[in-house]
XYZ file of C-alpha atoms in Angstrom:
198
model
C 250.215 25.258 8.870
C 252.093 24.062 5.814
C 250.427 23.670 2.433
C 251.743 20.510 0.813
C 249.053 19.995 -1.822
C 246.962 22.485 -3.741
C 244.899 21.483 -6.740
C 242.295 23.166 -8.898
C 238.858 21.563 -8.525
C 236.199 23.486 -10.450
C 235.124 26.861 -11.852
C 231.503 27.877 -12.183
C 229.106 30.793 -11.874
C 226.513 29.219 -9.554
C 227.022 28.426 -5.859
C 224.690 25.441 -6.262
C 227.207 23.794 -8.570
C 230.107 24.237 -6.142
C 231.619 21.066 -4.611
C 229.158 19.117 -2.488
C 229.841 17.862 1.027
C 230.890 19.615 4.209
C 234.490 20.523 3.337
C 235.338 23.898 4.901
C 235.854 26.843 2.551
C 237.777 30.082 3.037
C 237.149 32.575 0.245
C 239.055 35.605 -1.027
C 237.409 38.694 -2.456
C 238.215 42.337 -3.136
C 237.994 45.028 -5.734
C 239.260 44.115 -9.182
C 243.070 44.070 -9.413
C 243.619 44.116 -5.635
C 245.807 41.008 -5.889
C 243.523 38.098 -4.964
C 244.990 35.558 -7.340
C 248.551 36.617 -6.501
C 247.863 36.169 -2.789
C 246.348 32.723 -3.304
C 249.393 31.676 -5.334
C 251.677 33.077 -2.622
C 249.830 31.259 0.175
C 249.846 27.929 -1.647
C 253.382 28.231 -2.999
C 252.132 27.574 -6.544
C 252.701 30.572 -8.793
C 250.260 29.458 -11.508
C 247.465 27.950 -9.391
C 245.157 30.985 -9.645
C 245.310 32.894 -12.908
C 246.702 36.415 -12.544
C 246.477 39.337 -14.921
C 247.422 42.998 -15.033
C 243.940 43.629 -16.421
C 241.208 44.056 -13.773
C 238.293 41.650 -13.831
C 240.218 38.512 -14.837
C 238.382 36.324 -12.306
C 234.811 36.014 -13.548
C 233.924 32.703 -11.914
C 233.939 31.011 -8.517
C 237.191 29.003 -8.467
C 237.724 26.185 -5.960
C 241.145 24.828 -4.947
C 241.492 21.807 -2.654
C 244.224 22.317 -0.050
C 245.969 19.361 1.640
C 242.813 17.353 0.819
C 241.278 19.061 3.895
C 239.667 22.357 2.887
C 238.981 24.617 -0.077
C 240.401 28.005 -0.900
C 237.901 29.887 -3.074
C 238.846 32.692 -5.475
C 235.785 34.886 -6.025
C 235.246 37.478 -8.778
C 236.344 40.991 -7.921
C 233.748 43.650 -7.278
C 233.642 47.240 -8.474
C 234.978 46.630 -12.001
C 233.496 49.510 -13.987
C 234.590 48.673 -17.541
C 231.857 46.146 -18.222
C 228.195 46.540 -19.063
C 225.601 47.131 -16.377
C 224.117 43.709 -17.164
C 227.504 42.046 -16.674
C 228.109 43.904 -13.393
C 224.711 42.804 -12.137
C 225.470 39.194 -13.069
C 228.776 39.331 -11.178
C 227.082 40.905 -8.162
C 224.557 38.060 -8.049
C 227.291 35.394 -8.365
C 229.197 36.945 -5.453
C 226.247 37.645 -3.185
C 224.590 34.260 -3.715
C 227.812 32.445 -2.874
C 228.461 34.509 0.266
C 224.901 34.347 1.610
C 223.890 30.812 0.688
C 227.086 28.725 0.879
C 227.013 26.919 4.277
C 230.576 25.627 3.833
C 231.964 29.186 3.899
C 233.846 29.554 7.194
C 235.577 32.893 6.526
C 235.735 35.521 3.843
C 239.056 37.328 3.439
C 238.334 40.835 2.156
C 241.410 42.211 0.382
C 242.084 45.937 0.431
C 244.827 47.846 -1.381
C 247.069 49.218 1.379
C 248.100 52.195 -0.801
C 244.622 53.704 -0.860
C 242.625 55.751 1.599
C 239.335 54.170 2.754
C 237.208 53.586 -0.333
C 233.419 53.869 -0.212
C 232.891 50.703 -2.266
C 234.986 48.640 0.176
C 233.355 50.151 3.255
C 229.876 49.517 1.828
C 230.757 45.904 1.031
C 232.159 45.344 4.528
C 229.029 46.933 6.026
C 226.888 44.544 3.985
C 228.875 41.587 5.351
C 228.348 42.826 8.887
C 224.600 43.223 8.425
C 224.453 39.718 6.957
C 226.436 38.185 9.821
C 229.102 36.881 7.447
C 232.379 35.906 9.196
C 235.181 37.849 7.586
C 238.643 39.276 8.082
C 240.619 41.945 6.247
C 243.936 41.557 4.435
C 245.755 44.668 3.224
C 247.698 43.805 0.062
C 250.652 45.334 -1.805
C 252.359 46.558 1.369
C 255.689 46.557 -0.475
C 254.475 49.506 -2.557
C 254.671 52.065 0.269
C 256.827 52.919 3.270
C 256.250 51.337 6.668
C 255.165 54.671 8.170
C 252.711 55.358 5.336
C 251.322 51.841 5.700
C 250.653 52.423 9.397
C 248.979 55.741 8.581
C 246.692 54.083 6.051
C 245.814 51.213 8.414
C 245.019 53.712 11.164
C 242.782 55.652 8.769
C 240.835 52.495 7.921
C 240.446 51.531 11.567
C 239.250 55.005 12.457
C 236.755 55.048 9.589
C 235.384 51.589 10.420
C 235.025 52.408 14.115
C 232.492 55.044 13.120
C 230.007 52.211 12.548
C 231.632 49.100 14.082
C 231.865 48.405 17.805
C 234.566 45.790 17.250
C 236.857 45.401 14.262
C 237.399 42.096 12.441
C 240.876 40.519 12.342
C 243.211 42.648 10.206
C 246.321 41.305 8.458
C 248.831 42.599 5.921
C 250.557 40.843 3.047
C 253.100 41.252 0.290
C 253.952 38.415 -2.064
C 256.887 40.522 -3.311
C 258.458 40.802 0.167
C 257.226 37.428 1.470
C 255.177 39.045 4.228
C 251.945 37.901 5.822
C 251.853 34.295 4.628
C 252.486 32.646 8.005
C 249.946 34.846 9.789
C 247.190 34.212 7.241
C 247.826 30.466 7.130
C 247.860 30.311 10.938
C 244.505 32.070 10.975
C 243.071 29.609 8.432
C 244.394 26.732 10.537
C 242.707 28.234 13.602
C 239.414 28.445 11.697
C 239.674 24.812 10.594
C 240.465 23.626 14.115
C 237.504 25.497 15.594
C 234.954 23.779 13.336
């Protein structure tokens, strides 16, 4: 699949104010500063489409982008950002959970994980919550350019092993690096497959 058009549609904090209609949505989520906005910009070929920042917690709203006038890519707030008040964290949690659980247009949630890290409890708990809720999701390991190929494979194996402690079958797993131009074709092909199956 080629992305020829990508345009910002709307930002808001309430899933009920998201675009109406039955346009398919694929959403991206992960811990703060995992590289969500960078990946969206890389996939769409528009470096300023989603706002990026070196400071965690930049995305505080649900951001919709219309792709090829056919489907939406959705940039969700990051989870696990500690340097905000408890009230603010709770508000973000509700924004994220309400969108994921009550948005019928959501066809797949891409959960982004930092490939440099060992399995993190906060990510594993979030993935477990998705599984219990029956939410269709896949995993994308980001920042693969930051470590050697052998270390990357070690880290991926560690995640698979950890997840197989509670999962009978693993979700689709992909890798990406906007710096090394890796993973784009695979992720876009998967999105295309999702759109064709609906």
